[in-house]
mmCIF file of C-alpha atoms in Angstrom:
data_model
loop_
_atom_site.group_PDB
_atom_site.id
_atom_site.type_symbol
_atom_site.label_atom_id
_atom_site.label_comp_id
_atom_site.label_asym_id
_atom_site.label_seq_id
_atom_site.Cartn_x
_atom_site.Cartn_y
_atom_site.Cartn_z
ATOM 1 C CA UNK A 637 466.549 163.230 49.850
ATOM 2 C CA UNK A 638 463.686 161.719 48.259
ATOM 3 C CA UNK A 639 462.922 157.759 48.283
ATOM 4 C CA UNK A 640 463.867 157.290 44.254
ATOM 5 C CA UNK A 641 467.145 159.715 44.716
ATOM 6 C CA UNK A 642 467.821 157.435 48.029
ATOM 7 C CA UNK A 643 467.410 153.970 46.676
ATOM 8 C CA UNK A 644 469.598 155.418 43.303
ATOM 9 C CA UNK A 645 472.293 155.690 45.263
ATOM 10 C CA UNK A 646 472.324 152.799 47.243
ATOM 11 C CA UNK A 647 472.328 150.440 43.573
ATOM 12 C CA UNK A 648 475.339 152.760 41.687
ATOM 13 C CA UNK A 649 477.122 149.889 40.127
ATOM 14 C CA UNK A 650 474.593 146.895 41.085
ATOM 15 C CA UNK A 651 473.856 144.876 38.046
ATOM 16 C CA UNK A 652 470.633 143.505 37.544
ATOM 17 C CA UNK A 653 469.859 139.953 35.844
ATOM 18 C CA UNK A 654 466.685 140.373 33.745
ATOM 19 C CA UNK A 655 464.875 137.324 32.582
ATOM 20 C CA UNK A 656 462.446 137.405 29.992
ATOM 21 C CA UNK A 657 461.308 135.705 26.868
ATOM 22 C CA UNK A 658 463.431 136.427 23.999
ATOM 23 C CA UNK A 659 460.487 137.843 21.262
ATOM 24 C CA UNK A 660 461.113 141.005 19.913
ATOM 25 C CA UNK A 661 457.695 141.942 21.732
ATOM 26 C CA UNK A 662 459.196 140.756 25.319
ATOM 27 C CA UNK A 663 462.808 141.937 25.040
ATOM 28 C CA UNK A 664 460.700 145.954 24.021
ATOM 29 C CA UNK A 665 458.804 145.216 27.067
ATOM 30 C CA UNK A 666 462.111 144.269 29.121
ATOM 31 C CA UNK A 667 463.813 147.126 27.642
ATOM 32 C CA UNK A 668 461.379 149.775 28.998
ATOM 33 C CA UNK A 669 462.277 148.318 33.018
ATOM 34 C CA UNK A 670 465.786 148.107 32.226
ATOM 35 C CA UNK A 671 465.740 151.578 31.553
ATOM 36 C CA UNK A 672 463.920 152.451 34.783
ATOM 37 C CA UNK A 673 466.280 150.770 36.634
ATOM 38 C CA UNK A 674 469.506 152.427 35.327
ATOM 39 C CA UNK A 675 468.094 155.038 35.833
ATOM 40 C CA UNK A 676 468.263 154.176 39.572
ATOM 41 C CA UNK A 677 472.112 153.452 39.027
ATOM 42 C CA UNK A 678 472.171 149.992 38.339
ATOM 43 C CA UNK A 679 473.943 148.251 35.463
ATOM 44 C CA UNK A 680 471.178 145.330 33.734
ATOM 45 C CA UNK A 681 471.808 142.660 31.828
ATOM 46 C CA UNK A 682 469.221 141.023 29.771
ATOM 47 C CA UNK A 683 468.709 136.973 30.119
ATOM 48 C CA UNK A 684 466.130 135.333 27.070
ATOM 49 C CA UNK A 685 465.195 132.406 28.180
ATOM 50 C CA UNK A 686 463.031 130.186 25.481
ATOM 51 C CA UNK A 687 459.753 129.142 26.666
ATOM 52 C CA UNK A 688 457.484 126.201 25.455
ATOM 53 C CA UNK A 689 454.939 128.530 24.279
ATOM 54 C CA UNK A 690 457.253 129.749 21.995
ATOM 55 C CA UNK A 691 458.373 126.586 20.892
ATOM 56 C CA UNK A 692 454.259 125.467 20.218
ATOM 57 C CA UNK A 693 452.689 126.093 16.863
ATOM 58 C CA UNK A 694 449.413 124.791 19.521
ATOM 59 C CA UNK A 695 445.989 127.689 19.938
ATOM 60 C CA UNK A 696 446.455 129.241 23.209
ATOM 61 C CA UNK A 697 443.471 127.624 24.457
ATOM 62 C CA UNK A 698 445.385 123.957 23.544
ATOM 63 C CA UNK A 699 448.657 124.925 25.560
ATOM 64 C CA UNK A 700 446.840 126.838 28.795
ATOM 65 C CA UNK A 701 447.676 130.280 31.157
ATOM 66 C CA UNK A 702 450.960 130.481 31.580
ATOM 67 C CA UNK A 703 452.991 128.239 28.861
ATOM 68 C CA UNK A 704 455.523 131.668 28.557
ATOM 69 C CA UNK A 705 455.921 132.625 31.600
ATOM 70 C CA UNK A 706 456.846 129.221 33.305
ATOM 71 C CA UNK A 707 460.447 128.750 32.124
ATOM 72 C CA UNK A 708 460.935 132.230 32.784
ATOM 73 C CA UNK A 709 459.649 132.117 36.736
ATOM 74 C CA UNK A 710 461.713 128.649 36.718
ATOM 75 C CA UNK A 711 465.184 130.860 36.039
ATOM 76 C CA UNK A 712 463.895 133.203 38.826
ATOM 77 C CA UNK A 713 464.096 130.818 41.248
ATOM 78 C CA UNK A 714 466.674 128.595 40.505
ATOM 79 C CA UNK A 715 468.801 131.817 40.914
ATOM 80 C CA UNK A 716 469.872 132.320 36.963
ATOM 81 C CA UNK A 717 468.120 135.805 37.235
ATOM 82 C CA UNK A 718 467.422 138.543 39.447
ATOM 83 C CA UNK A 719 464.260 139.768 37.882
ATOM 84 C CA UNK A 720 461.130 138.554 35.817
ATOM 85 C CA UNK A 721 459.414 140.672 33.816
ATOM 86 C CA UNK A 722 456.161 139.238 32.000
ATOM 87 C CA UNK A 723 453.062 140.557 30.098
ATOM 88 C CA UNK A 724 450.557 140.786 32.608
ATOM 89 C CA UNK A 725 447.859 139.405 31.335
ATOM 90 C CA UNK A 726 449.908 136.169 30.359
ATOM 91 C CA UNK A 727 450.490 135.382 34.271
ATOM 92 C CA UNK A 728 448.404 132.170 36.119
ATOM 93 C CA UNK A 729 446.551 134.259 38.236
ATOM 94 C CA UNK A 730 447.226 131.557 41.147
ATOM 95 C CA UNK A 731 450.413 132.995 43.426
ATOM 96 C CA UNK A 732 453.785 131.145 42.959
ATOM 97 C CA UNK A 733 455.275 130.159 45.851
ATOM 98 C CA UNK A 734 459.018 131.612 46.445
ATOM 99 C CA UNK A 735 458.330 134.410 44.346
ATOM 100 C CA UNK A 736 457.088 138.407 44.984
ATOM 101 C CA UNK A 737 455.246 140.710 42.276
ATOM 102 C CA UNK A 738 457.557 143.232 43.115
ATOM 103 C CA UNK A 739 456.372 145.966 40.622
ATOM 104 C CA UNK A 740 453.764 146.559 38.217
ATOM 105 C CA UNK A 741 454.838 149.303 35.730
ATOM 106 C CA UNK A 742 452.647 152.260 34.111
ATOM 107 C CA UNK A 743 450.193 150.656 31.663
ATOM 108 C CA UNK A 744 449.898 150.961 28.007
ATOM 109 C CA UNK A 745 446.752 151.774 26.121
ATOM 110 C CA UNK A 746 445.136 148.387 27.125
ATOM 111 C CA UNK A 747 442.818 148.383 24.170
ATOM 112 C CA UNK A 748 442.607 145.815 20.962
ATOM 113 C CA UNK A 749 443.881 147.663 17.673
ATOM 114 C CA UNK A 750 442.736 146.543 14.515
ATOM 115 C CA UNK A 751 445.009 145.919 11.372
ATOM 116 C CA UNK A 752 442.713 145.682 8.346
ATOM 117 C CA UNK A 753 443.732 145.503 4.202
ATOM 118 C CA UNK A 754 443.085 148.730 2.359
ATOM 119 C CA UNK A 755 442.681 150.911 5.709
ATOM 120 C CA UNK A 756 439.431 149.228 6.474
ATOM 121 C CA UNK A 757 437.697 149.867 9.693
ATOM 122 C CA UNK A 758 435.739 146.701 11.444
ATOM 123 C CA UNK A 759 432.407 148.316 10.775
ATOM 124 C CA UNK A 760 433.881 148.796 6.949
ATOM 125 C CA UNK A 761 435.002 144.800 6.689
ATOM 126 C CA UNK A 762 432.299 143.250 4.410
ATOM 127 C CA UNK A 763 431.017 140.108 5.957
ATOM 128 C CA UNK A 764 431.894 136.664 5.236
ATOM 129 C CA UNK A 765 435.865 138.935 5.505
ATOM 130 C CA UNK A 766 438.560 136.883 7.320
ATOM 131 C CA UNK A 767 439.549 138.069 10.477
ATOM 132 C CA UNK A 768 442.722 136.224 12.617
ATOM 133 C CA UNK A 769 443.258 136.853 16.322
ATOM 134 C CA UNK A 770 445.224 134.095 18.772
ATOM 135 C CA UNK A 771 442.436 135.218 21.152
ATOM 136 C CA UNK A 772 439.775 133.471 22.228
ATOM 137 C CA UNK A 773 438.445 136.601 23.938
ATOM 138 C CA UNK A 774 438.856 138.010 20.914
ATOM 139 C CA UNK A 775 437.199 135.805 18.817
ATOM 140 C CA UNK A 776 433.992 135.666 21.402
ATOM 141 C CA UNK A 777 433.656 139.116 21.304
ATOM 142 C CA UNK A 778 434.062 139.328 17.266
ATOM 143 C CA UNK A 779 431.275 136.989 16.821
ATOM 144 C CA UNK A 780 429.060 138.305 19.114
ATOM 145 C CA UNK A 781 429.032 141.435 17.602
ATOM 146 C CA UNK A 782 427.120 139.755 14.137
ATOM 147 C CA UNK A 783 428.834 141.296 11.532
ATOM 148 C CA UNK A 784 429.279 137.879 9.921
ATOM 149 C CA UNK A 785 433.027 138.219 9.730
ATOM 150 C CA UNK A 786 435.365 134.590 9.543
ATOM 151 C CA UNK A 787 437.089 134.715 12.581
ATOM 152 C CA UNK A 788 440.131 132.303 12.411
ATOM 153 C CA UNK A 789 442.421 131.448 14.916
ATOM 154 C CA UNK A 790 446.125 132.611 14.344
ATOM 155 C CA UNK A 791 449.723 132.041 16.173
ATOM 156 C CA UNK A 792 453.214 133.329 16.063
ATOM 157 C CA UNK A 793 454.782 136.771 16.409
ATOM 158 C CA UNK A 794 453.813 140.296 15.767
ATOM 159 C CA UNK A 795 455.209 140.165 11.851
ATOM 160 C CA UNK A 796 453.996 136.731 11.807
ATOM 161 C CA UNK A 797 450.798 138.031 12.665
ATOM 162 C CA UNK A 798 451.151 141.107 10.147
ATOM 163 C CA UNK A 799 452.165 139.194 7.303
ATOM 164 C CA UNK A 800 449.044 137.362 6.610
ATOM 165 C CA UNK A 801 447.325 140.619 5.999
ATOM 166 C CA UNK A 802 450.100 141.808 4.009
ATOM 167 C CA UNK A 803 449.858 138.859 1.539
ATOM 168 C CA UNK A 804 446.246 138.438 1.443
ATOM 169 C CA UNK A 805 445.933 135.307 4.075
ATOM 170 C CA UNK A 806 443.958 137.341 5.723
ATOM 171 C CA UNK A 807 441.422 140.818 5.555
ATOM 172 C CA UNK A 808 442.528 141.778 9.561
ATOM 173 C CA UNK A 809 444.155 140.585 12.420
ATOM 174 C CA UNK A 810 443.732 142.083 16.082
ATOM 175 C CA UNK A 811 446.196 142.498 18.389
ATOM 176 C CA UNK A 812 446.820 144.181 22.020
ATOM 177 C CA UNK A 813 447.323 148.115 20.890
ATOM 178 C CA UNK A 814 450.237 147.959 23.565
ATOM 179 C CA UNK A 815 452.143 145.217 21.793
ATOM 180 C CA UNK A 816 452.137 147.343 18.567
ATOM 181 C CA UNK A 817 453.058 150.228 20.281
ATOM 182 C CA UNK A 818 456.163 148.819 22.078
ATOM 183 C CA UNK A 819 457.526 147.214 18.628
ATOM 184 C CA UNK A 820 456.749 150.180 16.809
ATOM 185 C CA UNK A 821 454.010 148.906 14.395
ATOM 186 C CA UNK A 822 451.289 151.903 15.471
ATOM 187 C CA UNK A 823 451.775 153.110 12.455
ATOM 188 C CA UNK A 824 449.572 149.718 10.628
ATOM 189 C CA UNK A 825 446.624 150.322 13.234
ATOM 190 C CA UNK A 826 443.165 150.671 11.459
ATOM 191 C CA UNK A 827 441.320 151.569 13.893
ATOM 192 C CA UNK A 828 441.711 151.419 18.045
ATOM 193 C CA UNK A 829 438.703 149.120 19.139
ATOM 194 C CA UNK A 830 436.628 151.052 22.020
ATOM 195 C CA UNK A 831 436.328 148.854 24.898
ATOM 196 C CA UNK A 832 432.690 148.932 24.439
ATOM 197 C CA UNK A 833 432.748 146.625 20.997
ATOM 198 C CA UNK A 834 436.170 144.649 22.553
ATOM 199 C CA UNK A 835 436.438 144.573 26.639
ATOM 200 C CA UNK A 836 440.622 143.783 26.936
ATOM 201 C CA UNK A 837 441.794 141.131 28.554
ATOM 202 C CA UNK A 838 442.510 141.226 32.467
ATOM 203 C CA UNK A 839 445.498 143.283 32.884
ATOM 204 C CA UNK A 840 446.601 143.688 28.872
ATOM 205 C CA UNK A 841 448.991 146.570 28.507
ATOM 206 C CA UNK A 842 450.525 146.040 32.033
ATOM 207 C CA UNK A 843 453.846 144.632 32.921
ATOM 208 C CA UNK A 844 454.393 142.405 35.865
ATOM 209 C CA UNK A 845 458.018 142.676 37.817
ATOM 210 C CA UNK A 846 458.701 139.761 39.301
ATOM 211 C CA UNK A 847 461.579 138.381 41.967
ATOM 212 C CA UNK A 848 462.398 135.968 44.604
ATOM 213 C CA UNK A 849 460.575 136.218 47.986
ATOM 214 C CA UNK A 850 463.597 136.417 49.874
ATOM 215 C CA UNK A 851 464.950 139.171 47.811
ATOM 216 C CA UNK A 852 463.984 141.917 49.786
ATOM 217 C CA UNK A 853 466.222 144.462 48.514
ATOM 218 C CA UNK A 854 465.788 143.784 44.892
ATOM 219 C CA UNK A 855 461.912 143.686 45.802
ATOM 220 C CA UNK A 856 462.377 147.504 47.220
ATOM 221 C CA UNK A 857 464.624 148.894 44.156
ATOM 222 C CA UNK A 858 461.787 147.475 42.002
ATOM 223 C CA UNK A 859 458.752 148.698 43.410
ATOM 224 C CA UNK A 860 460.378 152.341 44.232
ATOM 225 C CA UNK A 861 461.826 152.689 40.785
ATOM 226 C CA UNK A 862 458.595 150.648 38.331
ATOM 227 C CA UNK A 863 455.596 150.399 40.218
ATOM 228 C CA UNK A 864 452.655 152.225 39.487
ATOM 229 C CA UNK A 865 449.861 152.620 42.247
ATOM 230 C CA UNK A 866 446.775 153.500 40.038
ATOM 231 C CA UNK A 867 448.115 150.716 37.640
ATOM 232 C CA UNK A 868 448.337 148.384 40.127
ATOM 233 C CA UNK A 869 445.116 148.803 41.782
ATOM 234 C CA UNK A 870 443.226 148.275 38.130
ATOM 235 C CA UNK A 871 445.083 145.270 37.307
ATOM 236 C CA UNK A 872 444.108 143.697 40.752
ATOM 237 C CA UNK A 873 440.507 144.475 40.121
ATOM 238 C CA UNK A 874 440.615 142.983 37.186
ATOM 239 C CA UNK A 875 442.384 139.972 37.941
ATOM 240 C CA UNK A 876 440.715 139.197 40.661
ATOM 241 C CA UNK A 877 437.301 138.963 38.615
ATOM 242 C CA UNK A 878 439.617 136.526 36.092
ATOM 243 C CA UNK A 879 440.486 134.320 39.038
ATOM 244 C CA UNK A 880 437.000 134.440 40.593
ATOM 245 C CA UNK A 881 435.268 133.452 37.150
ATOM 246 C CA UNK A 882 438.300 130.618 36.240
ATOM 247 C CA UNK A 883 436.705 128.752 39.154
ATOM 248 C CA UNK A 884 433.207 128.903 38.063
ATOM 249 C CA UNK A 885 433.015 128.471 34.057
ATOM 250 C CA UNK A 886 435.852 128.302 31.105
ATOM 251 C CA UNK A 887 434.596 131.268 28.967
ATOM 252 C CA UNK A 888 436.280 134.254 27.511
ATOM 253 C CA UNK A 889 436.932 136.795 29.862
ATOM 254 C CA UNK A 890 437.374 140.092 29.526
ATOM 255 C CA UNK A 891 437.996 143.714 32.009
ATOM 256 C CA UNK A 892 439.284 147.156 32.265
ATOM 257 C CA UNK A 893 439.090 148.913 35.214
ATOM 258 C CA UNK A 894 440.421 152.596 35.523
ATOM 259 C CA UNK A 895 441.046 155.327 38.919
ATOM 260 C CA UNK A 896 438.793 157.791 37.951
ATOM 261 C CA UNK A 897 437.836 160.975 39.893
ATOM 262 C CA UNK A 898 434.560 161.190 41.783
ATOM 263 C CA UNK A 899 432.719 163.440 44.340
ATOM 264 C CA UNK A 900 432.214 162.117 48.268
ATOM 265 C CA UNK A 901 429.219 163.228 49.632
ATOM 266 C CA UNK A 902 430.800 166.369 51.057
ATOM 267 C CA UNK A 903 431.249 167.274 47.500
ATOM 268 C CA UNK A 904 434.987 166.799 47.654
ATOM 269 C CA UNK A 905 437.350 165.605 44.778
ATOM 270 C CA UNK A 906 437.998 161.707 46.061
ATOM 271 C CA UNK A 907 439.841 158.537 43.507
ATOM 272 C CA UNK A 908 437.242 156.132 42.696
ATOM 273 C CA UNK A 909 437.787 152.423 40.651
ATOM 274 C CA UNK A 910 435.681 152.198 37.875
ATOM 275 C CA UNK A 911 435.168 148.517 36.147
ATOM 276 C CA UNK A 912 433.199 146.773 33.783
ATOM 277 C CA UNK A 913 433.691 142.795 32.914
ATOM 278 C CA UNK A 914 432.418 140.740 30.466
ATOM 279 C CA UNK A 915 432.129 137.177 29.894
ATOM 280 C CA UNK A 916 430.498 135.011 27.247
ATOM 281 C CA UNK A 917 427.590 132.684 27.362
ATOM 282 C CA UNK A 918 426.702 130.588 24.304
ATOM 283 C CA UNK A 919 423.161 130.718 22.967
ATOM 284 C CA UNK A 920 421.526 128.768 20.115
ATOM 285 C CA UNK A 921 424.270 127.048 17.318
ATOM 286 C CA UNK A 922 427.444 128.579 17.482
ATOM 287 C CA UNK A 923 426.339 132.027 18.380
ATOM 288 C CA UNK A 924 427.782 133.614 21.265
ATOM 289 C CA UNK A 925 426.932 136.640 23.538
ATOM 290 C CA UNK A 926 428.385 138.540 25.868
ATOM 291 C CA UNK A 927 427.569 139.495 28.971
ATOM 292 C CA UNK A 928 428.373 142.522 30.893
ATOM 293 C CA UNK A 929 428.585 144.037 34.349
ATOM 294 C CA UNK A 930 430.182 147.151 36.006
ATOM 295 C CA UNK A 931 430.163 148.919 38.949
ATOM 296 C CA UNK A 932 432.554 151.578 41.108
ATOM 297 C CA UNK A 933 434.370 151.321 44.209
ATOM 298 C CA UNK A 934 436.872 152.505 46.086
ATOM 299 C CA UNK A 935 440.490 151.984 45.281
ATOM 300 C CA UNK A 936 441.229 150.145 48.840
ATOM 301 C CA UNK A 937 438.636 147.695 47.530
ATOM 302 C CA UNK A 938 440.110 146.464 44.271
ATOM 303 C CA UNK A 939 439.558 142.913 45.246
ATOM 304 C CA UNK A 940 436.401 142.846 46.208
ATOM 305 C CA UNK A 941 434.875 144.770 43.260
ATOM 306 C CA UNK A 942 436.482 142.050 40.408
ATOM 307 C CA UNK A 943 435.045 139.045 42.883
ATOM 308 C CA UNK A 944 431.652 140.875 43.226
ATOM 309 C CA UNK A 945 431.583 141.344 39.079
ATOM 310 C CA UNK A 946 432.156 138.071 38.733
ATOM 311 C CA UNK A 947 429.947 136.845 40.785
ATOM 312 C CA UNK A 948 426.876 138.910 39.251
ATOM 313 C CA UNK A 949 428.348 137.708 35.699
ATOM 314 C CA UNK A 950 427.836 133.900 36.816
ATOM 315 C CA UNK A 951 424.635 134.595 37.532
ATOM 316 C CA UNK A 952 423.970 136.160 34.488
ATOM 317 C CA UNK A 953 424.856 132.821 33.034
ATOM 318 C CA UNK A 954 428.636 132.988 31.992
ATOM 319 C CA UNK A 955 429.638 129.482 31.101
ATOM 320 C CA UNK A 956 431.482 127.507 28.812
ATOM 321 C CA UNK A 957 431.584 128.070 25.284
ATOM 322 C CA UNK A 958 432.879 126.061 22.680
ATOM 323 C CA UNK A 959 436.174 127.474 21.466
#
């Protein structure tokens, strides 16, 4: 009897308290762990819980990290829930006490997707065209690519989002290819941004599974039945440049790091981590460029290769820019 088929059939009939934020976007995301876990014999129920992010018309940049994810943790451990499930990337990436990342589930394409009028590319958008993203990320990278588009800062949902292309707001928005994928919207996508014009944020397209620390047996079902080990070991990378560069400037960030395949030198097939990072720097005016590093390591050291990007993009000169 295999581990999965084992800890299936010591949950038959266990029902599981999900907590998550009550978007369509989140309750996708929440749906695609709920089915993971009945799958392990468990019954699930779903908990929204409102957050003040959602309740904030604020820029992301006003409210900070982790405005939707704090009510959510707060259920967690005040027992109203079981489980937490978040977007990754939306997480502090400072531990919270009482609490265990159980699982981190198989990632979605982490890229940026563009949604453009008329089927327009970003290379196609004429300049001066208006381009919304709740990103700043986003919008650092947009400018410093000089194709004198209006960036604009946006909020609200996916159709929010949508809609001000639709009715002519707007020429594009961009949005995290994963999001549109979970609610369905591929089918709008322009064009799929290559992460050498738009680096992702740190750990987009990856879901965090969160319980209490003293759950031990809900903290085994989850990361037997959801967690994915070459997922995992990215996301750390990545976040671990994030948390390294939070404490050394306040600019965009971005990373994607991937287990690749590479050759030891006895010529033998061996899994290697592959990363690049990028962070912005401000130069003369409002102009803004990005700076870039990357490097390979091995998976064990997932840590130390985001904390040795970042500290290479610092002193390239990553810094503050104005947002």
């Amino acid at each position: 009897m295999n581990e999965v088929t084992d800890t299936a059939d010591r949950n038959v009939g266990r029902t599981i308290r999900i907590g998550t934020r009550g978007s369509r976007l989140a309750m996708a995301q929440t749906g695609t762990i709920a089915a993971m876990l009945q799958s392990a014999g468990c019954r699930v129920e779903l908990v929204p819980i409102s957050t003040p992010g959602d309740r904030s018309s604020a820029p992301i940049a006003e409210i900070g990290v982790g405005v939707f994810t704090s009510a959510v943790r707060e259920a967690l451990l005040e027992g109203q829930v079981d489980v937490a499930v978040h977007s990754y990337k939306d997480l502090p990436t400072a531990p919270e006490p009482g609490i265990a990342l159980a699982a981190v589930s198989k990632r979605e394409d982490p890229r940026d997707a563009l949604v453009a009028r008329d089927g327009l590319t970003l290379g196609e958008l004429p300049p001066g065209s208006r381009v919304g993203t709740g990103s700043p990320r986003r919008m650092a990278q947009l400018r410093a690519l000089g194709l004198g588009l209006d960036v604009v800062p946006i909020r609200g949902n996916i159709d929010t989002r949508l809609g001000k292309v639709t009715s002519g707001e707007l020429d594009a928005v961009v949005l995290a290819r994963a999001g549109l994928a979970r609610t369905d919207r591929l089918g709008l996508v322009t064009e799929v941004l290559d992460p050498i014009q738009m680096v992702p944020a740190p750990a987009q397209g990856a879901l965090a599974v969160e319980t209490r620390a003293d759950d031990v047996d809900t903290e085994h079902l989850l990361h037997t039945v959801v967690d994915d080990a070459a997922t995992r070991v990215a996301v750390t990378a990545e976040r671990a440049l994030l948390a390294a560069l939070e404490a050394g400037c306040s600019a965009p960030v971005g990373a994607l790091a991937e287990v690749v395949e590479d050759l030891n030198g006895e010529g033998a097939v061996v899994e290697r981590l592959s990363m690049v990072g990028v962070a912005a720097t401000a130069v003369e005016g409002d102009a803004v460029q990005m700076l870039r590093a990357s490097a390979t390591a091995d998976t064990s050291e997932a840590n130390k290769l985001g904390r040795m990007l970042a500290a290479e993009l610092l002193d390239l000169g990553a810094g503050a820019v104005s947002r």
